[in-house]
PDB file of N, CA and C in Angstrom:
ATOM      1  N   MET A   1      17.439 -10.878  14.140  1.00 81.00           N
ATOM      2  CA  MET A   1      17.746 -12.173  13.580  1.00 81.00           C
ATOM      3  C   MET A   1      17.507 -12.180  12.087  1.00 81.00           C
ATOM      4  N   ASP A   2      18.249 -12.970  11.402  1.00 93.00           N
ATOM      5  CA  ASP A   2      18.097 -13.097   9.960  1.00 93.00           C
ATOM      6  C   ASP A   2      17.706 -14.526   9.610  1.00 93.00           C
ATOM      7  N   ILE A   3      17.178 -14.697   8.417  1.00 96.00           N
ATOM      8  CA  ILE A   3      16.824 -16.025   7.940  1.00 96.00           C
ATOM      9  C   ILE A   3      17.091 -16.079   6.441  1.00 96.00           C
ATOM     10  N   THR A   4      17.536 -17.227   5.970  1.00 96.00           N
ATOM     11  CA  THR A   4      17.773 -17.412   4.540  1.00 96.00           C
ATOM     12  C   THR A   4      16.554 -18.076   3.905  1.00 96.00           C
ATOM     13  N   LYS A   5      16.498 -17.990   2.595  1.00 97.00           N
ATOM     14  CA  LYS A   5      15.424 -18.663   1.856  1.00 97.00           C
ATOM     15  C   LYS A   5      15.458 -20.151   2.155  1.00 97.00           C
ATOM     16  N   ASP A   6      16.662 -20.739   2.207  1.00 97.00           N
ATOM     17  CA  ASP A   6      16.774 -22.175   2.476  1.00 97.00           C
ATOM     18  C   ASP A   6      16.215 -22.536   3.849  1.00 97.00           C
ATOM     19  N   GLU A   7      16.486 -21.697   4.847  1.00 97.00           N
ATOM     20  CA  GLU A   7      15.962 -21.956   6.191  1.00 97.00           C
ATOM     21  C   GLU A   7      14.443 -21.815   6.220  1.00 97.00           C
ATOM     22  N   LEU A   8      13.937 -20.813   5.536  1.00 97.00           N
ATOM     23  CA  LEU A   8      12.501 -20.614   5.456  1.00 97.00           C
ATOM     24  C   LEU A   8      11.836 -21.783   4.729  1.00 97.00           C
ATOM     25  N   GLU A   9      12.476 -22.214   3.667  1.00 97.00           N
ATOM     26  CA  GLU A   9      11.968 -23.349   2.903  1.00 97.00           C
ATOM     27  C   GLU A   9      11.908 -24.597   3.780  1.00 97.00           C
ATOM     28  N   GLU A  10      12.922 -24.800   4.596  1.00 97.00           N
ATOM     29  CA  GLU A  10      12.947 -25.946   5.495  1.00 97.00           C
ATOM     30  C   GLU A  10      11.804 -25.873   6.514  1.00 97.00           C
ATOM     31  N   LEU A  11      11.516 -24.677   7.030  1.00 97.00           N
ATOM     32  CA  LEU A  11      10.376 -24.511   7.937  1.00 97.00           C
ATOM     33  C   LEU A  11       9.073 -24.912   7.252  1.00 97.00           C
ATOM     34  N   PHE A  12       8.906 -24.483   6.005  1.00 97.00           N
ATOM     35  CA  PHE A  12       7.716 -24.852   5.248  1.00 97.00           C
ATOM     36  C   PHE A  12       7.656 -26.354   5.041  1.00 97.00           C
ATOM     37  N   ARG A  13       8.759 -26.958   4.649  1.00 97.00           N
ATOM     38  CA  ARG A  13       8.778 -28.397   4.388  1.00 97.00           C
ATOM     39  C   ARG A  13       8.449 -29.194   5.639  1.00 97.00           C
ATOM     40  N   GLU A  14       8.992 -28.784   6.767  1.00 97.00           N
ATOM     41  CA  GLU A  14       8.714 -29.476   8.027  1.00 97.00           C
ATOM     42  C   GLU A  14       7.261 -29.279   8.447  1.00 97.00           C
ATOM     43  N   THR A  15       6.786 -28.051   8.374  1.00 97.00           N
ATOM     44  CA  THR A  15       5.425 -27.741   8.811  1.00 97.00           C
ATOM     45  C   THR A  15       4.379 -28.457   7.974  1.00 97.00           C
ATOM     46  N   PHE A  16       4.576 -28.460   6.661  1.00 97.00           N
ATOM     47  CA  PHE A  16       3.586 -29.043   5.769  1.00 97.00           C
ATOM     48  C   PHE A  16       3.914 -30.481   5.381  1.00 97.00           C
ATOM     49  N   GLU A  17       4.999 -31.025   5.965  1.00 96.00           N
ATOM     50  CA  GLU A  17       5.414 -32.411   5.722  1.00 96.00           C
ATOM     51  C   GLU A  17       5.481 -32.716   4.233  1.00 96.00           C
ATOM     52  N   ASP A  18       6.199 -31.844   3.524  1.00 96.00           N
ATOM     53  CA  ASP A  18       6.304 -31.969   2.067  1.00 96.00           C
ATOM     54  C   ASP A  18       7.686 -31.492   1.626  1.00 96.00           C
ATOM     55  N   ASP A  19       8.565 -32.441   1.352  1.00 97.00           N
ATOM     56  CA  ASP A  19       9.932 -32.113   0.955  1.00 97.00           C
ATOM     57  C   ASP A  19      10.042 -31.555  -0.456  1.00 97.00           C
ATOM     58  N   SER A  20       8.946 -31.536  -1.194  1.00 96.00           N
ATOM     59  CA  SER A  20       9.010 -31.028  -2.568  1.00 96.00           C
ATOM     60  C   SER A  20       8.731 -29.526  -2.652  1.00 96.00           C
ATOM     61  N   ILE A  21       8.417 -28.888  -1.535  1.00 97.00           N
ATOM     62  CA  ILE A  21       8.091 -27.456  -1.563  1.00 97.00           C
ATOM     63  C   ILE A  21       9.318 -26.640  -1.963  1.00 97.00           C
ATOM     64  N   VAL A  22       9.129 -25.799  -2.957  1.00 97.00           N
ATOM     65  CA  VAL A  22      10.140 -24.842  -3.397  1.00 97.00           C
ATOM     66  C   VAL A  22       9.493 -23.468  -3.291  1.00 97.00           C
ATOM     67  N   LEU A  23      10.087 -22.630  -2.460  1.00 97.00           N
ATOM     68  CA  LEU A  23       9.475 -21.329  -2.203  1.00 97.00           C
ATOM     69  C   LEU A  23       9.720 -20.319  -3.307  1.00 97.00           C
ATOM     70  N   SER A  24       8.696 -19.531  -3.525  1.00 97.00           N
ATOM     71  CA  SER A  24       8.782 -18.307  -4.317  1.00 97.00           C
ATOM     72  C   SER A  24       7.875 -17.316  -3.605  1.00 97.00           C
ATOM     73  N   ARG A  25       8.093 -16.049  -3.822  1.00 97.00           N
ATOM     74  CA  ARG A  25       7.252 -15.035  -3.178  1.00 97.00           C
ATOM     75  C   ARG A  25       5.788 -15.200  -3.580  1.00 97.00           C
ATOM     76  N   GLU A  26       5.544 -15.743  -4.750  1.00 98.00           N
ATOM     77  CA  GLU A  26       4.194 -15.869  -5.278  1.00 98.00           C
ATOM     78  C   GLU A  26       3.466 -17.110  -4.783  1.00 98.00           C
ATOM     79  N   LEU A  27       4.157 -18.030  -4.131  1.00 97.00           N
ATOM     80  CA  LEU A  27       3.542 -19.262  -3.646  1.00 97.00           C
ATOM     81  C   LEU A  27       2.474 -18.929  -2.609  1.00 97.00           C
ATOM     82  N   THR A  28       1.249 -19.431  -2.820  1.00 96.00           N
ATOM     83  CA  THR A  28       0.138 -19.118  -1.924  1.00 96.00           C
ATOM     84  C   THR A  28      -0.359 -20.364  -1.203  1.00 96.00           C
ATOM     85  N   HIS A  29      -1.210 -20.113  -0.224  1.00 93.00           N
ATOM     86  CA  HIS A  29      -1.790 -21.198   0.556  1.00 93.00           C
ATOM     87  C   HIS A  29      -2.635 -22.141  -0.306  1.00 93.00           C
ATOM     88  N   THR A  30      -3.117 -21.678  -1.430  1.00 94.00           N
ATOM     89  CA  THR A  30      -3.929 -22.538  -2.300  1.00 94.00           C
ATOM     90  C   THR A  30      -3.090 -23.515  -3.113  1.00 94.00           C
ATOM     91  N   GLN A  31      -1.778 -23.309  -3.147  1.00 96.00           N
ATOM     92  CA  GLN A  31      -0.907 -24.164  -3.946  1.00 96.00           C
ATOM     93  C   GLN A  31      -0.262 -25.294  -3.140  1.00 96.00           C
ATOM     94  N   ILE A  32      -0.483 -25.295  -1.841  1.00 96.00           N
ATOM     95  CA  ILE A  32       0.031 -26.370  -0.993  1.00 96.00           C
ATOM     96  C   ILE A  32      -1.180 -27.044  -0.362  1.00 96.00           C
ATOM     97  N   ASP A  33      -1.430 -28.287  -0.757  1.00 93.00           N
ATOM     98  CA  ASP A  33      -2.638 -28.988  -0.325  1.00 93.00           C
ATOM     99  C   ASP A  33      -2.787 -29.043   1.196  1.00 93.00           C
ATOM    100  N   SER A  34      -1.696 -29.193   1.901  1.00 94.00           N
ATOM    101  CA  SER A  34      -1.778 -29.353   3.357  1.00 94.00           C
ATOM    102  C   SER A  34      -1.772 -28.023   4.113  1.00 94.00           C
ATOM    103  N   TRP A  35      -1.800 -26.888   3.390  1.00 95.00           N
ATOM    104  CA  TRP A  35      -1.796 -25.581   4.049  1.00 95.00           C
ATOM    105  C   TRP A  35      -3.214 -25.262   4.520  1.00 95.00           C
ATOM    106  N   ASP A  36      -3.552 -25.797   5.680  1.00 95.00           N
ATOM    107  CA  ASP A  36      -4.839 -25.508   6.294  1.00 95.00           C
ATOM    108  C   ASP A  36      -4.616 -24.564   7.471  1.00 95.00           C
ATOM    109  N   SER A  37      -5.686 -24.238   8.181  1.00 93.00           N
ATOM    110  CA  SER A  37      -5.571 -23.245   9.252  1.00 93.00           C
ATOM    111  C   SER A  37      -4.661 -23.704  10.391  1.00 93.00           C
ATOM    112  N   MET A  38      -4.691 -24.982  10.721  1.00 96.00           N
ATOM    113  CA  MET A  38      -3.848 -25.480  11.808  1.00 96.00           C
ATOM    114  C   MET A  38      -2.370 -25.432  11.418  1.00 96.00           C
ATOM    115  N   ARG A  39      -2.062 -25.847  10.229  1.00 96.00           N
ATOM    116  CA  ARG A  39      -0.652 -25.809   9.799  1.00 96.00           C
ATOM    117  C   ARG A  39      -0.184 -24.369   9.584  1.00 96.00           C
ATOM    118  N   HIS A  40      -1.092 -23.506   9.198  1.00 96.00           N
ATOM    119  CA  HIS A  40      -0.750 -22.085   9.065  1.00 96.00           C
ATOM    120  C   HIS A  40      -0.319 -21.548  10.431  1.00 96.00           C
ATOM    121  N   LEU A  41      -1.098 -21.870  11.454  1.00 95.00           N
ATOM    122  CA  LEU A  41      -0.754 -21.457  12.808  1.00 95.00           C
ATOM    123  C   LEU A  41       0.585 -22.058  13.229  1.00 95.00           C
ATOM    124  N   ASN A  42       0.798 -23.335  12.938  1.00 96.00           N
ATOM    125  CA  ASN A  42       2.073 -23.980  13.269  1.00 96.00           C
ATOM    126  C   ASN A  42       3.248 -23.305  12.558  1.00 96.00           C
ATOM    127  N   LEU A  43       3.044 -22.916  11.308  1.00 97.00           N
ATOM    128  CA  LEU A  43       4.091 -22.211  10.567  1.00 97.00           C
ATOM    129  C   LEU A  43       4.409 -20.875  11.224  1.00 97.00           C
ATOM    130  N   MET A  44       3.364 -20.130  11.578  1.00 96.00           N
ATOM    131  CA  MET A  44       3.576 -18.827  12.216  1.00 96.00           C
ATOM    132  C   MET A  44       4.318 -18.982  13.547  1.00 96.00           C
ATOM    133  N   LEU A  45       3.952 -19.981  14.340  1.00 96.00           N
ATOM    134  CA  LEU A  45       4.614 -20.210  15.624  1.00 96.00           C
ATOM    135  C   LEU A  45       6.073 -20.612  15.435  1.00 96.00           C
ATOM    136  N   ALA A  46       6.337 -21.465  14.456  1.00 96.00           N
ATOM    137  CA  ALA A  46       7.727 -21.873  14.173  1.00 96.00           C
ATOM    138  C   ALA A  46       8.550 -20.681  13.702  1.00 96.00           C
ATOM    139  N   LEU A  47       7.942 -19.847  12.888  1.00 95.00           N
ATOM    140  CA  LEU A  47       8.639 -18.662  12.392  1.00 95.00           C
ATOM    141  C   LEU A  47       8.874 -17.663  13.520  1.00 95.00           C
ATOM    142  N   GLU A  48       7.888 -17.487  14.394  1.00 94.00           N
ATOM    143  CA  GLU A  48       8.078 -16.614  15.555  1.00 94.00           C
ATOM    144  C   GLU A  48       9.269 -17.072  16.387  1.00 94.00           C
ATOM    145  N   GLU A  49       9.334 -18.366  16.611  1.00 95.00           N
ATOM    146  CA  GLU A  49      10.435 -18.918  17.404  1.00 95.00           C
ATOM    147  C   GLU A  49      11.779 -18.739  16.701  1.00 95.00           C
ATOM    148  N   ARG A  50      11.797 -18.939  15.395  1.00 95.00           N
ATOM    149  CA  ARG A  50      13.052 -18.883  14.632  1.00 95.00           C
ATOM    150  C   ARG A  50      13.599 -17.473  14.504  1.00 95.00           C
ATOM    151  N   VAL A  51      12.726 -16.481  14.232  1.00 95.00           N
ATOM    152  CA  VAL A  51      13.218 -15.126  13.961  1.00 95.00           C
ATOM    153  C   VAL A  51      12.867 -14.108  15.033  1.00 95.00           C
ATOM    154  N   GLY A  52      12.050 -14.498  16.011  1.00 93.00           N
ATOM    155  CA  GLY A  52      11.742 -13.595  17.110  1.00 93.00           C
ATOM    156  C   GLY A  52      10.733 -12.512  16.788  1.00 93.00           C
ATOM    157  N   VAL A  53       9.960 -12.685  15.731  1.00 92.00           N
ATOM    158  CA  VAL A  53       8.917 -11.725  15.362  1.00 92.00           C
ATOM    159  C   VAL A  53       7.583 -12.303  15.797  1.00 92.00           C
ATOM    160  N   ARG A  54       6.759 -11.477  16.411  1.00 92.00           N
ATOM    161  CA  ARG A  54       5.424 -11.907  16.828  1.00 92.00           C
ATOM    162  C   ARG A  54       4.411 -11.524  15.758  1.00 92.00           C
ATOM    163  N   PHE A  55       3.462 -12.419  15.539  1.00 92.00           N
ATOM    164  CA  PHE A  55       2.395 -12.183  14.579  1.00 92.00           C
ATOM    165  C   PHE A  55       1.091 -12.002  15.335  1.00 92.00           C
ATOM    166  N   SER A  56       0.413 -10.896  15.109  1.00 94.00           N
ATOM    167  CA  SER A  56      -0.914 -10.726  15.694  1.00 94.00           C
ATOM    168  C   SER A  56      -1.868 -11.662  14.950  1.00 94.00           C
ATOM    169  N   SER A  57      -3.004 -11.934  15.555  1.00 93.00           N
ATOM    170  CA  SER A  57      -3.979 -12.799  14.882  1.00 93.00           C
ATOM    171  C   SER A  57      -4.462 -12.154  13.581  1.00 93.00           C
ATOM    172  N   ASP A  58      -4.568 -10.820  13.562  1.00 94.00           N
ATOM    173  CA  ASP A  58      -4.959 -10.124  12.332  1.00 94.00           C
ATOM    174  C   ASP A  58      -3.901 -10.294  11.244  1.00 94.00           C
ATOM    175  N   ALA A  59      -2.624 -10.144  11.622  1.00 93.00           N
ATOM    176  CA  ALA A  59      -1.535 -10.307  10.652  1.00 93.00           C
ATOM    177  C   ALA A  59      -1.520 -11.730  10.109  1.00 93.00           C
ATOM    178  N   MET A  60      -1.698 -12.707  10.991  1.00 92.00           N
ATOM    179  CA  MET A  60      -1.716 -14.112  10.553  1.00 92.00           C
ATOM    180  C   MET A  60      -2.817 -14.356   9.539  1.00 92.00           C
ATOM    181  N   ALA A  61      -3.976 -13.778   9.792  1.00 91.00           N
ATOM    182  CA  ALA A  61      -5.121 -13.988   8.902  1.00 91.00           C
ATOM    183  C   ALA A  61      -4.898 -13.378   7.524  1.00 91.00           C
ATOM    184  N   ARG A  62      -4.100 -12.310   7.446  1.00 92.00           N
ATOM    185  CA  ARG A  62      -3.846 -11.637   6.163  1.00 92.00           C
ATOM    186  C   ARG A  62      -2.767 -12.319   5.330  1.00 92.00           C
ATOM    187  N   MET A  63      -1.987 -13.187   5.927  1.00 93.00           N
ATOM    188  CA  MET A  63      -0.866 -13.801   5.212  1.00 93.00           C
ATOM    189  C   MET A  63      -1.332 -14.991   4.387  1.00 93.00           C
ATOM    190  N   GLU A  64      -1.333 -14.797   3.085  1.00 92.00           N
ATOM    191  CA  GLU A  64      -1.802 -15.829   2.168  1.00 92.00           C
ATOM    192  C   GLU A  64      -0.718 -16.310   1.218  1.00 92.00           C
ATOM    193  N   SER A  65       0.445 -15.689   1.283  1.00 96.00           N
ATOM    194  CA  SER A  65       1.525 -16.080   0.372  1.00 96.00           C
ATOM    195  C   SER A  65       2.864 -15.977   1.090  1.00 96.00           C
ATOM    196  N   VAL A  66       3.862 -16.576   0.487  1.00 97.00           N
ATOM    197  CA  VAL A  66       5.217 -16.464   1.021  1.00 97.00           C
ATOM    198  C   VAL A  66       5.642 -15.000   1.021  1.00 97.00           C
ATOM    199  N   GLY A  67       5.294 -14.267  -0.020  1.00 97.00           N
ATOM    200  CA  GLY A  67       5.635 -12.851  -0.094  1.00 97.00           C
ATOM    201  C   GLY A  67       5.058 -12.064   1.066  1.00 97.00           C
ATOM    202  N   ASP A  68       3.802 -12.372   1.450  1.00 96.00           N
ATOM    203  CA  ASP A  68       3.190 -11.702   2.602  1.00 96.00           C
ATOM    204  C   ASP A  68       3.992 -11.961   3.867  1.00 96.00           C
ATOM    205  N   ILE A  69       4.415 -13.193   4.042  1.00 96.00           N
ATOM    206  CA  ILE A  69       5.180 -13.575   5.236  1.00 96.00           C
ATOM    207  C   ILE A  69       6.536 -12.885   5.238  1.00 96.00           C
ATOM    208  N   VAL A  70       7.231 -12.928   4.109  1.00 96.00           N
ATOM    209  CA  VAL A  70       8.547 -12.289   4.002  1.00 96.00           C
ATOM    210  C   VAL A  70       8.429 -10.793   4.257  1.00 96.00           C
ATOM    211  N   ASP A  71       7.425 -10.164   3.690  1.00 96.00           N
ATOM    212  CA  ASP A  71       7.233  -8.728   3.894  1.00 96.00           C
ATOM    213  C   ASP A  71       7.014  -8.412   5.370  1.00 96.00           C
ATOM    214  N   HIS A  72       6.197  -9.211   6.038  1.00 94.00           N
ATOM    215  CA  HIS A  72       5.903  -8.950   7.448  1.00 94.00           C
ATOM    216  C   HIS A  72       7.154  -9.072   8.309  1.00 94.00           C
ATOM    217  N   VAL A  73       7.922 -10.125   8.140  1.00 95.00           N
ATOM    218  CA  VAL A  73       9.115 -10.269   8.980  1.00 95.00           C
ATOM    219  C   VAL A  73      10.154  -9.209   8.623  1.00 95.00           C
ATOM    220  N   SER A  74      10.225  -8.836   7.351  1.00 95.00           N
ATOM    221  CA  SER A  74      11.163  -7.787   6.936  1.00 95.00           C
ATOM    222  C   SER A  74      10.787  -6.445   7.558  1.00 95.00           C
ATOM    223  N   GLU A  75       9.495  -6.145   7.606  1.00 94.00           N
ATOM    224  CA  GLU A  75       9.024  -4.902   8.211  1.00 94.00           C
ATOM    225  C   GLU A  75       9.305  -4.856   9.710  1.00 94.00           C
ATOM    226  N   ASN A  76       9.586  -6.020  10.289  1.00 94.00           N
ATOM    227  CA  ASN A  76       9.857  -6.115  11.712  1.00 94.00           C
ATOM    228  C   ASN A  76      11.339  -6.362  12.001  1.00 94.00           C
ATOM    229  N   GLY A  77      12.189  -5.969  11.062  1.00 94.00           N
ATOM    230  CA  GLY A  77      13.620  -5.949  11.296  1.00 94.00           C
ATOM    231  C   GLY A  77      14.389  -7.215  10.989  1.00 94.00           C
ATOM    232  N   VAL A  78      13.730  -8.187  10.384  1.00 95.00           N
ATOM    233  CA  VAL A  78      14.407  -9.445  10.032  1.00 95.00           C
ATOM    234  C   VAL A  78      14.831  -9.377   8.578  1.00 95.00           C
ATOM    235  N   THR A  79      16.087  -9.662   8.315  1.00 94.00           N
ATOM    236  CA  THR A  79      16.577  -9.721   6.942  1.00 94.00           C
ATOM    237  C   THR A  79      16.337 -11.123   6.402  1.00 94.00           C
ATOM    238  N   VAL A  80      15.643 -11.192   5.273  1.00 95.00           N
ATOM    239  CA  VAL A  80      15.407 -12.466   4.608  1.00 95.00           C
ATOM    240  C   VAL A  80      16.302 -12.499   3.377  1.00 95.00           C
ATOM    241  N   SER A  81      17.304 -13.353   3.420  1.00 94.00           N
ATOM    242  CA  SER A  81      18.250 -13.472   2.289  1.00 94.00           C
ATOM    243  C   SER A  81      17.652 -14.424   1.266  1.00 94.00           C
ATOM    244  N   TRP A  82      17.264 -13.873   0.155  1.00 88.00           N
ATOM    245  CA  TRP A  82      16.608 -14.658  -0.877  1.00 88.00           C
ATOM    246  C   TRP A  82      17.657 -15.092  -1.850  1.00 88.00           C
TER     247      TRP A  82
END
């Protein structure tokens, strides 16, 4: 499965209930006020459902930026069209 930046951005906006989010690879969890552990888990679950990639609990814990997330799904065969 593939995903576009716009689709990924929409997942972030829905998960964090913030329509002003604009993704960049450098965007981190510290830059989105509502990015707490529960919403992080919700984001990972939504992404798993959307692209069919499973995240181990260790992988989830290491993901602190959009770039980390994009790299992980890319390493698992998902093309992210930026």
